[in-house]
Amino acid sequence: EYAECAEWLTKRTESYGFAAKAGHNAEMHNHNDVGSFIFAKGGRQLVMDLGAGVYTRQYFSNERYNIFEPSSRSHCVPIIDGKYQQVGRDASSSSVEYRKGYFSMDIAGAYPDGVAKSVVRSFEMDDKTVTLTDKFDVKTGSSIVERFVSLVEPSVVSDGVIAFDECRFSYFGDADMKLSTEETHNGTCYIVDFVLKDGANEFKAVME
């Protein structure tokens, strides 16, 4: 389930498939995606990674991370004070911990210097659910946006609960939800952003 050399976790139960990564942003065919994850049900990704974009000259130039797919804009990772993850070996996770049913990391190092003291992302897993918890130590007044992406249009089930088809996504935290879209070569990408209110420094979501 856990590949220590790559800091990748994969898990499959009768209810879901799940993968999450720590690592760094200078990997082969790199995307800026430290701390990102995938949640799948029914044989398809529902909270997801879009994969590679269209291979163009720009894709293999120093403009690569202006493109949606390889940038952290297209991944299920936070946006802190308007800043996205940067590229490079130093843009990495730290304090990575794995034990059965638990995976955590500090992903602050993936962001530009001074953006965050720590961003501790943890996943707790059982046979039915995956619980994501993010705890932020950032400068007073910094904005925090939790981003989740899918090719499935989300629907509101009730207050605090949305669904990506079979995936029930319950969220906890003092935040406002915003929905937007981005057109990709795979179709419309639905972007769900939770904008934490001033002073909020923790966000939790349960996927089942």
PDB file of C-alpha atoms in Angstrom:
ATOM      1  CA  GLU A   1       0.000   0.000   0.000  1.00  0.00           C
ATOM      2  CA  TYR A   2       2.835   2.446   0.759  1.00  0.00           C
ATOM      3  CA  ALA A   3       5.870   3.035  -1.468  1.00  0.00           C
ATOM      4  CA  GLU A   4       8.333   4.709   0.873  1.00  0.00           C
ATOM      5  CA  CYS A   5      10.852   5.596  -1.841  1.00  0.00           C
ATOM      6  CA  ALA A   6       8.259   7.645  -3.750  1.00  0.00           C
ATOM      7  CA  GLU A   7       6.095   8.566  -0.739  1.00  0.00           C
ATOM      8  CA  TRP A   8       3.022   7.270  -2.543  1.00  0.00           C
ATOM      9  CA  LEU A   9       0.085   5.578  -0.815  1.00  0.00           C
ATOM     10  CA  THR A  10      -2.511   3.451  -2.601  1.00  0.00           C
ATOM     11  CA  LYS A  11      -5.468   1.682  -1.035  1.00  0.00           C
ATOM     12  CA  ARG A  12      -8.352  -0.359  -2.391  1.00  0.00           C
ATOM     13  CA  THR A  13     -11.355  -1.661  -0.478  1.00  0.00           C
ATOM     14  CA  GLU A  14     -14.695  -3.098  -1.577  1.00  0.00           C
ATOM     15  CA  SER A  15     -16.080   0.449  -1.325  1.00  0.00           C
ATOM     16  CA  TYR A  16     -13.427   2.675  -2.935  1.00  0.00           C
ATOM     17  CA  GLY A  17      -9.994   3.162  -4.439  1.00  0.00           C
ATOM     18  CA  PHE A  18      -7.650   5.826  -3.097  1.00  0.00           C
ATOM     19  CA  ALA A  19      -4.196   7.214  -3.806  1.00  0.00           C
ATOM     20  CA  ALA A  20      -2.236  10.085  -2.252  1.00  0.00           C
ATOM     21  CA  LYS A  21       1.281  11.407  -2.615  1.00  0.00           C
ATOM     22  CA  ALA A  22       3.817  13.408  -0.667  1.00  0.00           C
ATOM     23  CA  GLY A  23       7.151  13.649  -2.514  1.00  0.00           C
ATOM     24  CA  HIS A  24       8.425  16.734  -4.354  1.00  0.00           C
ATOM     25  CA  ASN A  25       7.822  18.795  -7.480  1.00  0.00           C
ATOM     26  CA  ALA A  26      10.794  17.717  -9.584  1.00  0.00           C
ATOM     27  CA  GLU A  27       9.681  14.215 -10.483  1.00  0.00           C
ATOM     28  CA  MET A  28       9.754  12.578 -13.905  1.00  0.00           C
ATOM     29  CA  HIS A  29       6.889  14.041 -15.993  1.00  0.00           C
ATOM     30  CA  ASN A  30       6.329  16.334 -13.033  1.00  0.00           C
ATOM     31  CA  HIS A  31       3.131  18.042 -11.981  1.00  0.00           C
ATOM     32  CA  ASN A  32       3.091  20.478  -9.049  1.00  0.00           C
ATOM     33  CA  ASP A  33       1.004  18.229  -6.847  1.00  0.00           C
ATOM     34  CA  VAL A  34       2.573  17.580  -3.439  1.00  0.00           C
ATOM     35  CA  GLY A  35      -0.189  16.344  -1.152  1.00  0.00           C
ATOM     36  CA  SER A  36      -2.686  15.636  -3.922  1.00  0.00           C
ATOM     37  CA  PHE A  37      -4.981  12.605  -3.954  1.00  0.00           C
ATOM     38  CA  ILE A  38      -7.516  10.576  -5.928  1.00  0.00           C
ATOM     39  CA  PHE A  39     -10.770   9.030  -4.679  1.00  0.00           C
ATOM     40  CA  ALA A  40     -12.466   6.478  -6.956  1.00  0.00           C
ATOM     41  CA  LYS A  41     -15.663   4.439  -6.878  1.00  0.00           C
ATOM     42  CA  GLY A  42     -17.314   2.206  -9.433  1.00  0.00           C
ATOM     43  CA  GLY A  43     -14.097   1.905 -11.395  1.00  0.00           C
ATOM     44  CA  ARG A  44     -13.596   5.620 -12.075  1.00  0.00           C
ATOM     45  CA  GLN A  45     -11.990   8.615 -10.450  1.00  0.00           C
ATOM     46  CA  LEU A  46     -14.500  11.008  -8.884  1.00  0.00           C
ATOM     47  CA  VAL A  47     -12.250  13.350  -6.872  1.00  0.00           C
ATOM     48  CA  MET A  48      -9.365  13.208  -9.211  1.00  0.00           C
ATOM     49  CA  ASP A  49      -6.122  13.959 -10.981  1.00  0.00           C
ATOM     50  CA  LEU A  50      -6.721  15.115 -14.554  1.00  0.00           C
ATOM     51  CA  GLY A  51      -3.506  13.559 -15.817  1.00  0.00           C
ATOM     52  CA  ALA A  52      -1.337  15.014 -18.571  1.00  0.00           C
ATOM     53  CA  GLY A  53      -2.469  17.905 -20.699  1.00  0.00           C
ATOM     54  CA  VAL A  54      -2.023  18.222 -24.447  1.00  0.00           C
ATOM     55  CA  TYR A  55       1.649  17.867 -25.381  1.00  0.00           C
ATOM     56  CA  THR A  56       2.610  21.101 -27.081  1.00  0.00           C
ATOM     57  CA  ARG A  57       5.855  23.040 -27.410  1.00  0.00           C
ATOM     58  CA  GLN A  58       4.768  25.178 -24.447  1.00  0.00           C
ATOM     59  CA  TYR A  59       4.227  22.029 -22.358  1.00  0.00           C
ATOM     60  CA  PHE A  60       7.957  21.234 -22.637  1.00  0.00           C
ATOM     61  CA  SER A  61       9.203  24.771 -22.076  1.00  0.00           C
ATOM     62  CA  ASN A  62       9.631  27.074 -19.108  1.00  0.00           C
ATOM     63  CA  GLU A  63       5.951  27.969 -19.615  1.00  0.00           C
ATOM     64  CA  ARG A  64       4.880  24.453 -18.638  1.00  0.00           C
ATOM     65  CA  TYR A  65       3.326  25.456 -15.314  1.00  0.00           C
ATOM     66  CA  ASN A  66       1.241  28.179 -16.900  1.00  0.00           C
ATOM     67  CA  ILE A  67      -0.760  25.268 -18.329  1.00  0.00           C
ATOM     68  CA  PHE A  68      -3.677  24.114 -16.211  1.00  0.00           C
ATOM     69  CA  GLU A  69      -3.004  20.359 -16.000  1.00  0.00           C
ATOM     70  CA  PRO A  70       0.625  20.285 -14.763  1.00  0.00           C
ATOM     71  CA  SER A  71       0.130  23.257 -12.433  1.00  0.00           C
ATOM     72  CA  SER A  72      -1.206  22.877  -8.910  1.00  0.00           C
ATOM     73  CA  ARG A  73      -4.307  24.789 -10.066  1.00  0.00           C
ATOM     74  CA  SER A  74      -5.680  21.509 -11.428  1.00  0.00           C
ATOM     75  CA  HIS A  75      -4.949  19.392  -8.357  1.00  0.00           C
ATOM     76  CA  CYS A  76      -6.675  18.757  -5.038  1.00  0.00           C
ATOM     77  CA  VAL A  77      -4.297  20.921  -3.009  1.00  0.00           C
ATOM     78  CA  PRO A  78      -4.734  24.227  -1.137  1.00  0.00           C
ATOM     79  CA  ILE A  79      -4.183  27.708  -2.532  1.00  0.00           C
ATOM     80  CA  ILE A  80      -2.583  29.876   0.149  1.00  0.00           C
ATOM     81  CA  ASP A  81      -2.685  33.667  -0.002  1.00  0.00           C
ATOM     82  CA  GLY A  82      -3.300  33.361  -3.735  1.00  0.00           C
ATOM     83  CA  LYS A  83      -0.120  31.311  -4.193  1.00  0.00           C
ATOM     84  CA  TYR A  84       0.127  27.970  -5.961  1.00  0.00           C
ATOM     85  CA  GLN A  85       2.776  25.294  -5.541  1.00  0.00           C
ATOM     86  CA  GLN A  86       6.118  25.910  -7.210  1.00  0.00           C
ATOM     87  CA  VAL A  87       8.338  23.591  -9.194  1.00  0.00           C
ATOM     88  CA  GLY A  88      11.658  22.118  -8.044  1.00  0.00           C
ATOM     89  CA  ARG A  89      13.276  19.549  -5.785  1.00  0.00           C
ATOM     90  CA  ASP A  90      13.058  21.921  -2.830  1.00  0.00           C
ATOM     91  CA  ALA A  91       9.282  22.210  -3.324  1.00  0.00           C
ATOM     92  CA  SER A  92       8.696  19.144  -1.213  1.00  0.00           C
ATOM     93  CA  SER A  93       6.841  17.579   1.664  1.00  0.00           C
ATOM     94  CA  SER A  94       8.335  17.022   5.107  1.00  0.00           C
ATOM     95  CA  SER A  95       7.461  15.120   8.290  1.00  0.00           C
ATOM     96  CA  VAL A  96       5.899  12.325   6.228  1.00  0.00           C
ATOM     97  CA  GLU A  97       4.317   9.625   8.385  1.00  0.00           C
ATOM     98  CA  TYR A  98       2.621   6.396   7.402  1.00  0.00           C
ATOM     99  CA  ARG A  99       1.016   3.712   9.490  1.00  0.00           C
ATOM    100  CA  LYS A 100      -1.898   1.408   8.757  1.00  0.00           C
ATOM    101  CA  GLY A 101      -4.960   3.524   8.101  1.00  0.00           C
ATOM    102  CA  TYR A 102      -3.083   6.832   8.400  1.00  0.00           C
ATOM    103  CA  PHE A 103      -0.915   8.962   6.108  1.00  0.00           C
ATOM    104  CA  SER A 104       0.252  12.519   6.841  1.00  0.00           C
ATOM    105  CA  MET A 105       2.725  15.123   5.634  1.00  0.00           C
ATOM    106  CA  ASP A 106       3.579  18.790   5.900  1.00  0.00           C
ATOM    107  CA  ILE A 107       3.234  20.307   2.430  1.00  0.00           C
ATOM    108  CA  ALA A 108       4.196  23.921   3.288  1.00  0.00           C
ATOM    109  CA  GLY A 109       7.552  23.444   1.554  1.00  0.00           C
ATOM    110  CA  ALA A 110       5.827  23.096  -1.821  1.00  0.00           C
ATOM    111  CA  TYR A 111       4.772  26.749  -1.686  1.00  0.00           C
ATOM    112  CA  PRO A 112       6.943  29.862  -2.108  1.00  0.00           C
ATOM    113  CA  ASP A 113       9.058  30.844   0.882  1.00  0.00           C
ATOM    114  CA  GLY A 114       7.157  32.656   3.596  1.00  0.00           C
ATOM    115  CA  VAL A 115       3.692  31.601   2.467  1.00  0.00           C
ATOM    116  CA  ALA A 116       3.131  29.106   5.300  1.00  0.00           C
ATOM    117  CA  LYS A 117       4.946  27.866   8.380  1.00  0.00           C
ATOM    118  CA  SER A 118       3.194  24.517   8.120  1.00  0.00           C
ATOM    119  CA  VAL A 119       0.340  22.877   6.240  1.00  0.00           C
ATOM    120  CA  VAL A 120      -0.223  19.470   7.787  1.00  0.00           C
ATOM    121  CA  ARG A 121      -2.378  17.280   5.553  1.00  0.00           C
ATOM    122  CA  SER A 122      -3.502  13.918   6.907  1.00  0.00           C
ATOM    123  CA  PHE A 123      -5.649  11.081   5.627  1.00  0.00           C
ATOM    124  CA  GLU A 124      -7.392   8.557   7.864  1.00  0.00           C
ATOM    125  CA  MET A 125      -8.762   5.500   6.087  1.00  0.00           C
ATOM    126  CA  ASP A 126     -11.094   2.660   6.997  1.00  0.00           C
ATOM    127  CA  ASP A 127     -13.022   0.194   4.827  1.00  0.00           C
ATOM    128  CA  LYS A 128     -15.764   2.692   3.965  1.00  0.00           C
ATOM    129  CA  THR A 129     -14.347   6.207   4.223  1.00  0.00           C
ATOM    130  CA  VAL A 130     -11.330   8.450   3.767  1.00  0.00           C
ATOM    131  CA  THR A 131     -11.089  11.492   6.049  1.00  0.00           C
ATOM    132  CA  LEU A 132      -8.933  14.410   4.958  1.00  0.00           C
ATOM    133  CA  THR A 133      -7.802  16.928   7.582  1.00  0.00           C
ATOM    134  CA  ASP A 134      -5.740  20.030   6.821  1.00  0.00           C
ATOM    135  CA  LYS A 135      -4.270  22.224   9.558  1.00  0.00           C
ATOM    136  CA  PHE A 136      -2.690  25.543   8.581  1.00  0.00           C
ATOM    137  CA  ASP A 137      -0.114  27.737  10.285  1.00  0.00           C
ATOM    138  CA  VAL A 138      -0.011  30.842   8.090  1.00  0.00           C
ATOM    139  CA  LYS A 139       0.419  34.576   8.490  1.00  0.00           C
ATOM    140  CA  THR A 140      -2.503  36.445  10.041  1.00  0.00           C
ATOM    141  CA  GLY A 141      -4.807  37.623   7.288  1.00  0.00           C
ATOM    142  CA  SER A 142      -3.678  35.048   4.732  1.00  0.00           C
ATOM    143  CA  SER A 143      -6.399  33.625   2.515  1.00  0.00           C
ATOM    144  CA  ILE A 144      -6.841  29.842   2.340  1.00  0.00           C
ATOM    145  CA  VAL A 145      -8.713  28.017  -0.409  1.00  0.00           C
ATOM    146  CA  GLU A 146      -9.245  24.257  -0.396  1.00  0.00           C
ATOM    147  CA  ARG A 147      -9.548  23.005  -3.980  1.00  0.00           C
ATOM    148  CA  PHE A 148     -11.061  19.768  -5.294  1.00  0.00           C
ATOM    149  CA  VAL A 149     -11.433  18.840  -8.963  1.00  0.00           C
ATOM    150  CA  SER A 150     -13.525  16.364 -10.915  1.00  0.00           C
ATOM    151  CA  LEU A 151     -14.832  15.635 -14.397  1.00  0.00           C
ATOM    152  CA  VAL A 152     -18.162  14.860 -12.708  1.00  0.00           C
ATOM    153  CA  GLU A 153     -20.442  17.801 -12.001  1.00  0.00           C
ATOM    154  CA  PRO A 154     -21.012  17.983  -8.236  1.00  0.00           C
ATOM    155  CA  SER A 155     -24.477  18.223  -6.736  1.00  0.00           C
ATOM    156  CA  VAL A 156     -25.541  19.602  -3.369  1.00  0.00           C
ATOM    157  CA  VAL A 157     -27.049  16.878  -1.191  1.00  0.00           C
ATOM    158  CA  SER A 158     -27.623  18.944   1.939  1.00  0.00           C
ATOM    159  CA  ASP A 159     -25.909  21.592   4.034  1.00  0.00           C
ATOM    160  CA  GLY A 160     -22.300  20.460   4.337  1.00  0.00           C
ATOM    161  CA  VAL A 161     -22.618  17.586   1.863  1.00  0.00           C
ATOM    162  CA  ILE A 162     -22.014  17.429  -1.878  1.00  0.00           C
ATOM    163  CA  ALA A 163     -21.821  14.438  -4.196  1.00  0.00           C
ATOM    164  CA  PHE A 164     -19.697  13.506  -7.185  1.00  0.00           C
ATOM    165  CA  ASP A 165     -22.029  10.772  -8.434  1.00  0.00           C
ATOM    166  CA  GLU A 166     -21.363   7.816  -6.100  1.00  0.00           C
ATOM    167  CA  CYS A 167     -18.951   9.763  -3.911  1.00  0.00           C
ATOM    168  CA  ARG A 168     -20.552  11.458  -0.912  1.00  0.00           C
ATOM    169  CA  PHE A 169     -18.318  14.341   0.159  1.00  0.00           C
ATOM    170  CA  SER A 170     -19.061  15.778   3.623  1.00  0.00           C
ATOM    171  CA  TYR A 171     -17.093  18.864   4.621  1.00  0.00           C
ATOM    172  CA  PHE A 172     -16.474  20.572   7.941  1.00  0.00           C
ATOM    173  CA  GLY A 173     -14.942  23.986   8.488  1.00  0.00           C
ATOM    174  CA  ASP A 174     -15.839  27.646   8.462  1.00  0.00           C
ATOM    175  CA  ALA A 175     -15.802  28.122   4.697  1.00  0.00           C
ATOM    176  CA  ASP A 176     -17.817  29.299   1.708  1.00  0.00           C
ATOM    177  CA  MET A 177     -18.096  26.977  -1.294  1.00  0.00           C
ATOM    178  CA  LYS A 178     -17.537  28.274  -4.826  1.00  0.00           C
ATOM    179  CA  LEU A 179     -17.961  26.295  -8.034  1.00  0.00           C
ATOM    180  CA  SER A 180     -16.207  27.072 -11.315  1.00  0.00           C
ATOM    181  CA  THR A 181     -15.205  25.213 -14.468  1.00  0.00           C
ATOM    182  CA  GLU A 182     -12.194  24.887 -16.745  1.00  0.00           C
ATOM    183  CA  GLU A 183     -12.348  23.437 -20.251  1.00  0.00           C
ATOM    184  CA  THR A 184      -9.753  20.716 -20.837  1.00  0.00           C
ATOM    185  CA  HIS A 185      -9.069  18.217 -23.597  1.00  0.00           C
ATOM    186  CA  ASN A 186     -10.800  15.625 -21.385  1.00  0.00           C
ATOM    187  CA  GLY A 187     -13.946  17.752 -21.139  1.00  0.00           C
ATOM    188  CA  THR A 188     -15.251  20.180 -18.558  1.00  0.00           C
ATOM    189  CA  CYS A 189     -13.344  20.139 -15.270  1.00  0.00           C
ATOM    190  CA  TYR A 190     -15.475  21.086 -12.272  1.00  0.00           C
ATOM    191  CA  ILE A 191     -13.552  22.987  -9.613  1.00  0.00           C
ATOM    192  CA  VAL A 192     -14.940  23.100  -6.076  1.00  0.00           C
ATOM    193  CA  ASP A 193     -13.223  25.709  -3.911  1.00  0.00           C
ATOM    194  CA  PHE A 194     -13.848  26.118  -0.199  1.00  0.00           C
ATOM    195  CA  VAL A 195     -12.772  29.596   0.851  1.00  0.00           C
ATOM    196  CA  LEU A 196     -11.952  29.523   4.557  1.00  0.00           C
ATOM    197  CA  LYS A 197     -13.264  32.486   6.492  1.00  0.00           C
ATOM    198  CA  ASP A 198     -10.906  34.853   8.296  1.00  0.00           C
ATOM    199  CA  GLY A 199      -9.222  33.160  11.241  1.00  0.00           C
ATOM    200  CA  ALA A 200     -10.148  29.604  10.211  1.00  0.00           C
ATOM    201  CA  ASN A 201      -7.102  27.329  10.163  1.00  0.00           C
ATOM    202  CA  GLU A 202      -8.539  23.828   9.789  1.00  0.00           C
ATOM    203  CA  PHE A 203     -10.605  22.016   7.170  1.00  0.00           C
ATOM    204  CA  LYS A 204     -11.941  18.460   7.166  1.00  0.00           C
ATOM    205  CA  ALA A 205     -13.707  16.368   4.536  1.00  0.00           C
ATOM    206  CA  VAL A 206     -15.024  12.805   4.654  1.00  0.00           C
ATOM    207  CA  MET A 207     -15.343  10.874   1.402  1.00  0.00           C
ATOM    208  CA  GLU A 208     -17.372   7.697   1.145  1.00  0.00           C
TER     209      GLU A 208
END
